[in-house]
């Protein structure tokens, strides 16, 4: 298939582009290059630089490419920033998203695989999280993704779109030359690895008084290669609707730091710090629907295996792609 990948110069978009092309698909990347990295762009893909907030940009790209399907990664994704500047998130993730959907409709493109998130669930009471768990986002980032899922459901009803919402849990890890390089890094694994890289004296543990076995937050860490595989399967699956992408097992922040110590051989001093606003105690997926629909299951289930891939990438790219 010919696939238009928005955000294909970003972290999950670049790894998925590699998987798509390896599987025999043709990829055209649409990316503003505001946060994407040119070094992350697969040389076998072509690139159109454009901004989703500009309808003419995405309409022009859609008309030129005439893709069979769209994979939509391009978005702002910082919870904290979204809580300070919600308009930035709704404008890019939702207004930009409407432009994308309208451009698809104008060109007769009906299939879209959308990068959604467990942040659309908010803080559910029951674990693990099912696709039917009520969605009550607790920050504008999660809300913007939830709104776009709902918008796409109307395009499904009215225009016959066939959307798949892949709700990622905690994306992490690296594959080959492709890794995590964010201008502002908030995620635990890259932040832990800054210590053995000599870029930070210690890692901060945001809260040890949560309602979890060791008091730190529990998350479901899903490797970016597993996410990319799920996208390739979702592209051709006879299915529309949401799918949770996680391992089904949660690990605490303390456990992640301990796993990073084992992988790197560095003592990694950790300092318990105040809670970060808006962090739920525990987020763990029930991934059985993705298994039933796609025959997909995470291959990376052990945090040490995941962190090892990230550690190799960060050692090879101590300053990210920027070198
Ligand atoms: N966290 C932490 N120190 C950091 C970064 C994150 O203790 O330097 C915690 C964070 O409070 C959360 C967990 O690690 O409980 C995962 O956070 P991350 O930002 O990686 O992902 P999120 O679950 O927020 O999407």
mmCIF file of C-alpha atoms and ligand atoms in Angstrom:
data_model
loop_
_atom_site.group_PDB
_atom_site.id
_atom_site.type_symbol
_atom_site.label_atom_id
_atom_site.label_comp_id
_atom_site.label_asym_id
_atom_site.label_seq_id
_atom_site.Cartn_x
_atom_site.Cartn_y
_atom_site.Cartn_z
ATOM 1 C CA UNK A 1 0.000 0.000 0.000
ATOM 2 C CA UNK A 2 0.997 3.625 -0.403
ATOM 3 C CA UNK A 3 0.888 5.201 3.058
ATOM 4 C CA UNK A 4 1.073 8.869 4.022
ATOM 5 C CA UNK A 5 2.761 8.967 7.443
ATOM 6 C CA UNK A 6 2.286 12.230 9.332
ATOM 7 C CA UNK A 7 5.055 12.754 11.866
ATOM 8 C CA UNK A 8 7.298 10.176 10.200
ATOM 9 C CA UNK A 9 10.398 12.097 11.300
ATOM 10 C CA UNK A 10 9.458 11.644 14.965
ATOM 11 C CA UNK A 11 10.169 8.845 17.417
ATOM 12 C CA UNK A 12 7.399 6.277 16.868
ATOM 13 C CA UNK A 13 6.676 7.511 13.322
ATOM 14 C CA UNK A 14 10.246 6.902 12.157
ATOM 15 C CA UNK A 15 10.401 3.347 13.524
ATOM 16 C CA UNK A 16 6.998 2.551 12.028
ATOM 17 C CA UNK A 17 8.103 3.969 8.659
ATOM 18 C CA UNK A 18 11.024 1.535 8.698
ATOM 19 C CA UNK A 19 8.691 -1.388 9.473
ATOM 20 C CA UNK A 20 6.225 -0.351 6.758
ATOM 21 C CA UNK A 21 8.909 -0.164 4.081
ATOM 22 C CA UNK A 22 10.490 -3.437 5.255
ATOM 23 C CA UNK A 23 7.025 -5.008 4.834
ATOM 24 C CA UNK A 24 6.853 -3.800 1.214
ATOM 25 C CA UNK A 25 4.730 -0.656 1.609
ATOM 26 C CA UNK A 26 5.554 2.681 0.027
ATOM 27 C CA UNK A 27 5.837 5.620 2.462
ATOM 28 C CA UNK A 28 5.559 9.362 1.984
ATOM 29 C CA UNK A 29 6.243 11.300 5.174
ATOM 30 C CA UNK A 30 4.373 14.521 5.941
ATOM 31 C CA UNK A 31 6.165 16.368 8.741
ATOM 32 C CA UNK A 32 6.536 20.012 9.763
ATOM 33 C CA UNK A 33 10.102 19.249 10.946
ATOM 34 C CA UNK A 34 9.409 21.410 14.006
ATOM 35 C CA UNK A 35 10.159 18.479 16.324
ATOM 36 C CA UNK A 36 11.149 15.787 13.813
ATOM 37 C CA UNK A 37 14.732 14.883 12.927
ATOM 38 C CA UNK A 38 15.991 14.665 9.367
ATOM 39 C CA UNK A 39 18.426 11.921 10.486
ATOM 40 C CA UNK A 40 15.419 9.804 11.540
ATOM 41 C CA UNK A 41 13.875 9.854 8.074
ATOM 42 C CA UNK A 42 14.213 6.541 6.292
ATOM 43 C CA UNK A 43 16.179 7.131 3.076
ATOM 44 C CA UNK A 44 13.690 4.889 1.264
ATOM 45 C CA UNK A 45 10.785 7.235 2.126
ATOM 46 C CA UNK A 46 10.035 10.578 0.532
ATOM 47 C CA UNK A 47 9.329 13.707 2.558
ATOM 48 C CA UNK A 48 6.811 16.495 2.183
ATOM 49 C CA UNK A 49 7.399 19.329 4.649
ATOM 50 C CA UNK A 50 4.116 20.860 5.737
ATOM 51 C CA UNK A 51 2.016 21.858 8.714
ATOM 52 C CA UNK A 52 -1.319 20.205 9.477
ATOM 53 C CA UNK A 53 -2.652 23.508 10.784
ATOM 54 C CA UNK A 54 -2.445 24.798 7.230
ATOM 55 C CA UNK A 55 -5.204 23.062 5.245
ATOM 56 C CA UNK A 56 -3.573 23.827 1.901
ATOM 57 C CA UNK A 57 -0.380 22.037 3.017
ATOM 58 C CA UNK A 58 -2.105 18.768 3.840
ATOM 59 C CA UNK A 59 -4.621 18.958 0.993
ATOM 60 C CA UNK A 60 -1.784 19.541 -1.494
ATOM 61 C CA UNK A 61 0.170 16.598 -0.080
ATOM 62 C CA UNK A 62 -2.877 14.310 -0.129
ATOM 63 C CA UNK A 63 -3.679 15.240 -3.747
ATOM 64 C CA UNK A 64 -0.094 14.715 -4.824
ATOM 65 C CA UNK A 65 0.414 11.377 -3.033
ATOM 66 C CA UNK A 66 -3.086 9.851 -3.400
ATOM 67 C CA UNK A 67 -2.316 7.347 -0.625
ATOM 68 C CA UNK A 68 -4.266 4.179 0.150
ATOM 69 C CA UNK A 69 -4.097 4.973 3.864
ATOM 70 C CA UNK A 70 -2.845 7.469 6.418
ATOM 71 C CA UNK A 71 -0.885 6.812 9.592
ATOM 72 C CA UNK A 72 -1.219 9.809 11.848
ATOM 73 C CA UNK A 73 1.567 10.382 14.393
ATOM 74 C CA UNK A 74 2.094 14.154 14.085
ATOM 75 C CA UNK A 75 1.015 15.812 17.345
ATOM 76 C CA UNK A 76 2.198 17.671 20.398
ATOM 77 C CA UNK A 77 2.569 15.196 23.245
ATOM 78 C CA UNK A 78 3.718 16.861 26.468
ATOM 79 C CA UNK A 79 1.228 16.538 29.314
ATOM 80 C CA UNK A 80 2.753 19.357 31.374
ATOM 81 C CA UNK A 81 2.941 21.802 28.486
ATOM 82 C CA UNK A 82 -0.658 21.003 27.526
ATOM 83 C CA UNK A 83 -1.783 21.916 31.040
ATOM 84 C CA UNK A 84 -0.183 25.348 30.646
ATOM 85 C CA UNK A 85 -1.113 25.970 27.008
ATOM 86 C CA UNK A 86 -4.216 23.938 26.079
ATOM 87 C CA UNK A 87 -4.884 25.973 22.929
ATOM 88 C CA UNK A 88 -1.573 24.870 21.426
ATOM 89 C CA UNK A 89 -2.704 21.240 21.830
ATOM 90 C CA UNK A 90 -6.267 21.626 20.578
ATOM 91 C CA UNK A 91 -5.111 23.686 17.587
ATOM 92 C CA UNK A 92 -2.456 21.227 16.446
ATOM 93 C CA UNK A 93 -3.926 17.887 17.510
ATOM 94 C CA UNK A 94 -7.610 18.626 16.778
ATOM 95 C CA UNK A 95 -7.798 21.521 14.296
ATOM 96 C CA UNK A 96 -4.826 20.010 12.435
ATOM 97 C CA UNK A 97 -6.564 16.652 12.722
ATOM 98 C CA UNK A 98 -9.751 17.995 11.105
ATOM 99 C CA UNK A 99 -7.655 19.376 8.248
ATOM 100 C CA UNK A 100 -6.139 15.932 7.795
ATOM 101 C CA UNK A 101 -9.543 14.209 7.839
ATOM 102 C CA UNK A 102 -11.033 16.717 5.389
ATOM 103 C CA UNK A 103 -8.065 16.313 3.045
ATOM 104 C CA UNK A 104 -8.550 12.537 3.231
ATOM 105 C CA UNK A 105 -12.249 12.923 2.431
ATOM 106 C CA UNK A 106 -11.460 15.259 -0.486
ATOM 107 C CA UNK A 107 -9.178 12.564 -1.956
ATOM 108 C CA UNK A 108 -11.308 9.505 -1.125
ATOM 109 C CA UNK A 109 -8.874 8.120 1.483
ATOM 110 C CA UNK A 110 -10.810 6.195 4.151
ATOM 111 C CA UNK A 111 -8.256 4.254 6.180
ATOM 112 C CA UNK A 112 -6.483 5.989 9.060
ATOM 113 C CA UNK A 113 -4.383 4.461 11.828
ATOM 114 C CA UNK A 114 -4.275 7.055 14.590
ATOM 115 C CA UNK A 115 -1.697 7.372 17.400
ATOM 116 C CA UNK A 116 -3.918 7.586 20.448
ATOM 117 C CA UNK A 117 -2.913 7.125 24.046
ATOM 118 C CA UNK A 118 -3.776 5.643 27.415
ATOM 119 C CA UNK A 119 -3.932 9.307 28.532
ATOM 120 C CA UNK A 120 -7.454 9.298 27.043
ATOM 121 C CA UNK A 121 -8.530 7.071 29.974
ATOM 122 C CA UNK A 122 -7.379 9.478 32.703
ATOM 123 C CA UNK A 123 -7.198 7.694 36.062
ATOM 124 C CA UNK A 124 -9.422 4.625 35.832
ATOM 125 C CA UNK A 125 -10.272 2.854 39.064
ATOM 126 C CA UNK A 126 -10.002 -0.674 37.714
ATOM 127 C CA UNK A 127 -6.817 -2.247 36.340
ATOM 128 C CA UNK A 128 -5.999 -3.526 33.802
ATOM 129 C CA UNK A 129 -7.523 -1.050 31.360
ATOM 130 C CA UNK A 130 -9.871 -2.394 28.684
ATOM 131 C CA UNK A 131 -10.902 -0.567 25.496
ATOM 132 C CA UNK A 132 -14.349 -0.270 27.096
ATOM 133 C CA UNK A 133 -12.971 1.453 30.213
ATOM 134 C CA UNK A 134 -14.560 4.950 30.318
ATOM 135 C CA UNK A 135 -12.368 7.686 28.864
ATOM 136 C CA UNK A 136 -12.048 10.670 31.235
ATOM 137 C CA UNK A 137 -8.825 12.499 30.338
ATOM 138 C CA UNK A 138 -7.190 14.521 33.116
ATOM 139 C CA UNK A 139 -5.134 16.891 30.961
ATOM 140 C CA UNK A 140 -5.542 18.768 27.646
ATOM 141 C CA UNK A 141 -3.117 16.431 25.839
ATOM 142 C CA UNK A 142 -5.246 13.359 26.635
ATOM 143 C CA UNK A 143 -8.385 15.380 25.919
ATOM 144 C CA UNK A 144 -7.068 16.435 22.491
ATOM 145 C CA UNK A 145 -6.461 12.788 21.550
ATOM 146 C CA UNK A 146 -9.867 11.738 22.904
ATOM 147 C CA UNK A 147 -11.584 14.514 20.925
ATOM 148 C CA UNK A 148 -9.857 13.366 17.743
ATOM 149 C CA UNK A 149 -10.986 9.772 18.293
ATOM 150 C CA UNK A 150 -14.548 11.076 18.632
ATOM 151 C CA UNK A 151 -14.221 13.239 15.516
ATOM 152 C CA UNK A 152 -12.986 10.282 13.499
ATOM 153 C CA UNK A 153 -15.984 8.241 14.661
ATOM 154 C CA UNK A 154 -18.237 10.869 13.015
ATOM 155 C CA UNK A 155 -16.175 10.712 9.811
ATOM 156 C CA UNK A 156 -16.691 6.954 10.032
ATOM 157 C CA UNK A 157 -20.493 7.312 10.350
ATOM 158 C CA UNK A 158 -20.885 10.087 7.803
ATOM 159 C CA UNK A 159 -18.087 9.483 5.280
ATOM 160 C CA UNK A 160 -17.342 5.768 5.682
ATOM 161 C CA UNK A 161 -13.881 6.267 7.209
ATOM 162 C CA UNK A 162 -12.232 3.164 8.675
ATOM 163 C CA UNK A 163 -10.230 4.489 11.633
ATOM 164 C CA UNK A 164 -8.150 2.472 14.067
ATOM 165 C CA UNK A 165 -7.231 4.137 17.356
ATOM 166 C CA UNK A 166 -4.047 2.627 18.729
ATOM 167 C CA UNK A 167 -3.918 3.626 22.377
ATOM 168 C CA UNK A 168 -0.263 3.408 23.357
ATOM 169 C CA UNK A 169 0.817 2.900 26.922
ATOM 170 C CA UNK A 170 4.416 4.028 27.754
ATOM 171 C CA UNK A 171 6.393 3.965 24.512
ATOM 172 C CA UNK A 172 10.122 3.414 25.026
ATOM 173 C CA UNK A 173 13.242 1.725 23.687
ATOM 174 C CA UNK A 174 15.097 2.074 20.409
ATOM 175 C CA UNK A 175 15.566 0.127 17.218
ATOM 176 C CA UNK A 176 18.826 0.259 15.327
ATOM 177 C CA UNK A 177 19.688 3.881 14.586
ATOM 178 C CA UNK A 178 16.271 5.169 15.652
ATOM 179 C CA UNK A 179 15.676 6.336 19.212
ATOM 180 C CA UNK A 180 14.034 8.851 21.499
ATOM 181 C CA UNK A 181 15.274 12.432 21.132
ATOM 182 C CA UNK A 182 12.834 15.031 22.414
ATOM 183 C CA UNK A 183 13.684 18.732 22.662
ATOM 184 C CA UNK A 184 12.158 18.661 26.143
ATOM 185 C CA UNK A 185 12.603 15.237 27.739
ATOM 186 C CA UNK A 186 10.066 14.312 30.395
ATOM 187 C CA UNK A 187 10.058 10.503 30.109
ATOM 188 C CA UNK A 188 11.527 8.295 32.771
ATOM 189 C CA UNK A 189 13.772 5.979 30.724
ATOM 190 C CA UNK A 190 15.718 8.667 28.802
ATOM 191 C CA UNK A 191 15.920 10.700 32.016
ATOM 192 C CA UNK A 192 17.341 7.769 34.001
ATOM 193 C CA UNK A 193 19.919 7.137 31.272
ATOM 194 C CA UNK A 194 21.121 10.747 31.468
ATOM 195 C CA UNK A 195 22.856 9.794 34.736
ATOM 196 C CA UNK A 196 25.208 7.085 33.361
ATOM 197 C CA UNK A 197 25.705 9.321 30.306
ATOM 198 C CA UNK A 198 27.117 11.955 32.669
ATOM 199 C CA UNK A 199 24.442 14.486 31.762
ATOM 200 C CA UNK A 200 22.659 14.488 35.078
ATOM 201 C CA UNK A 201 23.904 13.770 38.630
ATOM 202 C CA UNK A 202 20.808 11.839 39.725
ATOM 203 C CA UNK A 203 17.335 10.823 38.678
ATOM 204 C CA UNK A 204 14.327 12.268 40.446
ATOM 205 C CA UNK A 205 11.565 9.886 41.494
ATOM 206 C CA UNK A 206 8.358 11.885 41.359
ATOM 207 C CA UNK A 207 6.560 10.653 44.469
ATOM 208 C CA UNK A 208 6.897 7.542 46.663
ATOM 209 C CA UNK A 209 3.536 7.796 48.390
ATOM 210 C CA UNK A 210 1.241 6.531 45.643
ATOM 211 C CA UNK A 211 -1.184 3.701 46.218
ATOM 212 C CA UNK A 212 1.166 1.099 44.681
ATOM 213 C CA UNK A 213 3.299 -1.712 46.180
ATOM 214 C CA UNK A 214 6.488 0.408 46.510
ATOM 215 C CA UNK A 215 4.813 3.839 46.495
ATOM 216 C CA UNK A 216 6.088 4.953 43.069
ATOM 217 C CA UNK A 217 3.863 5.077 39.973
ATOM 218 C CA UNK A 218 3.330 1.920 37.938
ATOM 219 C CA UNK A 219 3.284 2.013 34.124
ATOM 220 C CA UNK A 220 3.089 -0.438 31.240
ATOM 221 C CA UNK A 221 6.285 0.064 29.185
ATOM 222 C CA UNK A 222 5.864 -0.912 25.554
ATOM 223 C CA UNK A 223 8.809 -1.127 23.161
ATOM 224 C CA UNK A 224 8.709 1.076 20.069
ATOM 225 C CA UNK A 225 9.435 -1.944 17.823
ATOM 226 C CA UNK A 226 6.346 -3.682 19.215
ATOM 227 C CA UNK A 227 4.302 -0.528 18.569
ATOM 228 C CA UNK A 228 5.596 -0.352 14.992
ATOM 229 C CA UNK A 229 4.667 -4.014 14.348
ATOM 230 C CA UNK A 230 1.143 -3.346 15.590
ATOM 231 C CA UNK A 231 0.782 -0.440 13.137
ATOM 232 C CA UNK A 232 1.757 -2.570 10.159
ATOM 233 C CA UNK A 233 -0.786 -5.213 11.202
ATOM 234 C CA UNK A 234 -3.504 -2.607 11.860
ATOM 235 C CA UNK A 235 -3.069 -1.112 8.394
ATOM 236 C CA UNK A 236 -4.533 -4.135 6.637
ATOM 237 C CA UNK A 237 -6.698 -5.599 9.419
ATOM 238 C CA UNK A 238 -10.426 -5.805 8.798
ATOM 239 C CA UNK A 239 -11.140 -3.770 11.922
ATOM 240 C CA UNK A 240 -12.124 -0.261 12.968
ATOM 241 C CA UNK A 241 -12.068 0.977 16.553
ATOM 242 C CA UNK A 242 -9.745 1.206 19.537
ATOM 243 C CA UNK A 243 -6.934 -1.162 20.513
ATOM 244 C CA UNK A 244 -4.758 -0.941 23.617
ATOM 245 C CA UNK A 245 -1.059 -1.448 22.938
ATOM 246 C CA UNK A 246 0.751 -2.491 26.081
ATOM 247 C CA UNK A 247 2.403 -5.558 27.569
ATOM 248 C CA UNK A 248 -0.243 -6.142 30.225
ATOM 249 C CA UNK A 249 2.360 -5.931 32.998
ATOM 250 C CA UNK A 250 3.244 -2.860 35.047
ATOM 251 C CA UNK A 251 6.572 -1.760 36.540
ATOM 252 C CA UNK A 252 7.171 0.924 39.148
ATOM 253 C CA UNK A 253 9.551 3.867 38.742
ATOM 254 C CA UNK A 254 11.853 2.269 41.355
ATOM 255 C CA UNK A 255 11.865 -0.967 39.310
ATOM 256 C CA UNK A 256 12.753 0.953 36.139
ATOM 257 C CA UNK A 257 15.648 2.696 37.881
ATOM 258 C CA UNK A 258 16.873 -0.653 39.248
ATOM 259 C CA UNK A 259 16.662 -2.235 35.780
ATOM 260 C CA UNK A 260 18.678 0.686 34.358
ATOM 261 C CA UNK A 261 21.347 0.137 37.049
ATOM 262 C CA UNK A 262 21.650 -3.519 35.999
ATOM 263 C CA UNK A 263 21.860 -2.681 32.284
ATOM 264 C CA UNK A 264 24.349 0.177 32.594
ATOM 265 C CA UNK A 265 26.393 -1.035 35.572
ATOM 266 C CA UNK A 266 26.116 2.494 36.985
ATOM 267 C CA UNK A 267 24.824 3.097 40.548
ATOM 268 C CA UNK A 268 22.372 5.794 39.282
ATOM 269 C CA UNK A 269 21.597 7.793 42.428
ATOM 270 C CA UNK A 270 17.862 8.374 42.807
ATOM 271 C CA UNK A 271 16.250 11.118 44.865
ATOM 272 C CA UNK A 272 12.629 10.998 45.905
ATOM 273 C CA UNK A 273 11.045 14.299 44.863
ATOM 274 C CA UNK A 274 7.551 15.790 45.033
ATOM 275 C CA UNK A 275 4.806 14.274 42.918
ATOM 276 C CA UNK A 276 4.394 15.555 39.358
ATOM 277 C CA UNK A 277 0.939 17.074 38.808
ATOM 278 C CA UNK A 278 -1.572 14.791 37.139
ATOM 279 C CA UNK A 279 0.292 11.453 37.387
ATOM 280 C CA UNK A 280 -2.138 8.546 37.936
ATOM 281 C CA UNK A 281 -1.012 5.819 40.396
ATOM 282 C CA UNK A 282 -1.143 3.010 37.920
ATOM 283 C CA UNK A 283 -1.774 2.524 34.176
ATOM 284 C CA UNK A 284 -1.617 -1.022 32.855
ATOM 285 C CA UNK A 285 -3.190 -2.274 29.627
ATOM 286 C CA UNK A 286 -5.277 -5.304 28.992
ATOM 287 C CA UNK A 287 -3.855 -5.987 25.492
ATOM 288 C CA UNK A 288 -6.017 -9.040 24.746
ATOM 289 C CA UNK A 289 -8.175 -7.240 22.156
ATOM 290 C CA UNK A 290 -5.080 -6.386 20.070
ATOM 291 C CA UNK A 291 -4.102 -10.038 20.266
ATOM 292 C CA UNK A 292 -7.552 -11.176 19.154
ATOM 293 C CA UNK A 293 -7.858 -8.621 16.322
ATOM 294 C CA UNK A 294 -4.277 -8.367 15.066
ATOM 295 C CA UNK A 295 -2.655 -11.535 16.396
ATOM 296 C CA UNK A 296 -0.262 -9.065 18.048
ATOM 297 C CA UNK A 297 1.515 -9.397 21.338
ATOM 298 C CA UNK A 298 4.455 -7.491 22.799
ATOM 299 C CA UNK A 299 7.769 -9.299 22.341
ATOM 300 C CA UNK A 300 9.643 -7.079 24.800
ATOM 301 C CA UNK A 301 8.215 -7.757 28.244
ATOM 302 C CA UNK A 302 11.248 -7.325 30.466
ATOM 303 C CA UNK A 303 12.304 -3.739 31.349
ATOM 304 C CA UNK A 304 15.996 -4.681 31.200
ATOM 305 C CA UNK A 305 15.645 -5.824 27.581
ATOM 306 C CA UNK A 306 13.815 -2.605 26.712
ATOM 307 C CA UNK A 307 16.285 -0.349 28.520
ATOM 308 C CA UNK A 308 19.230 -2.143 26.881
ATOM 309 C CA UNK A 309 18.031 -1.032 23.438
ATOM 310 C CA UNK A 310 17.577 2.554 24.652
ATOM 311 C CA UNK A 311 20.988 2.489 26.357
ATOM 312 C CA UNK A 312 22.723 1.361 23.151
ATOM 313 C CA UNK A 313 21.052 4.166 21.222
ATOM 314 C CA UNK A 314 21.840 6.877 23.777
ATOM 315 C CA UNK A 315 25.473 5.756 24.000
ATOM 316 C CA UNK A 316 25.757 6.017 20.214
ATOM 317 C CA UNK A 317 23.869 9.372 20.224
ATOM 318 C CA UNK A 318 24.805 11.080 23.509
ATOM 319 C CA UNK A 319 23.512 14.403 22.171
ATOM 320 C CA UNK A 320 20.574 12.885 20.308
ATOM 321 C CA UNK A 321 20.408 13.241 16.541
ATOM 322 C CA UNK A 322 21.897 16.744 16.721
ATOM 323 C CA UNK A 323 25.542 15.721 16.293
HETATM 324 N N1 LIG B 1 9.035 9.960 36.345
HETATM 325 C C1 LIG B 1 9.968 10.161 37.360
HETATM 326 N N2 LIG B 1 11.101 10.870 37.059
HETATM 327 C C2 LIG B 1 11.349 11.402 35.822
HETATM 328 C C3 LIG B 1 10.398 11.183 34.798
HETATM 329 C C4 LIG B 1 9.253 10.464 35.103
HETATM 330 O O1 LIG B 1 9.784 9.706 38.482
HETATM 331 O O2 LIG B 1 12.392 12.040 35.627
HETATM 332 C C5 LIG B 1 7.845 9.157 36.630
HETATM 333 C C6 LIG B 1 6.539 9.863 36.334
HETATM 334 O O3 LIG B 1 6.145 10.647 37.449
HETATM 335 C C7 LIG B 1 5.612 8.676 36.077
HETATM 336 C C8 LIG B 1 6.532 7.627 35.434
HETATM 337 O O4 LIG B 1 7.862 8.027 35.774
HETATM 338 O O5 LIG B 1 5.150 8.158 37.284
HETATM 339 C C9 LIG B 1 6.417 7.569 33.923
HETATM 340 O O6 LIG B 1 6.518 8.903 33.441
HETATM 341 P P1 LIG B 1 6.740 9.223 31.922
HETATM 342 O O7 LIG B 1 6.834 10.726 31.804
HETATM 343 O O8 LIG B 1 7.877 8.425 31.394
HETATM 344 O O9 LIG B 1 5.435 8.690 31.208
HETATM 345 P P2 LIG B 1 3.876 9.012 31.462
HETATM 346 O O10 LIG B 1 3.359 7.834 32.223
HETATM 347 O O11 LIG B 1 3.768 10.300 32.212
HETATM 348 O O12 LIG B 1 3.314 9.086 30.102
#
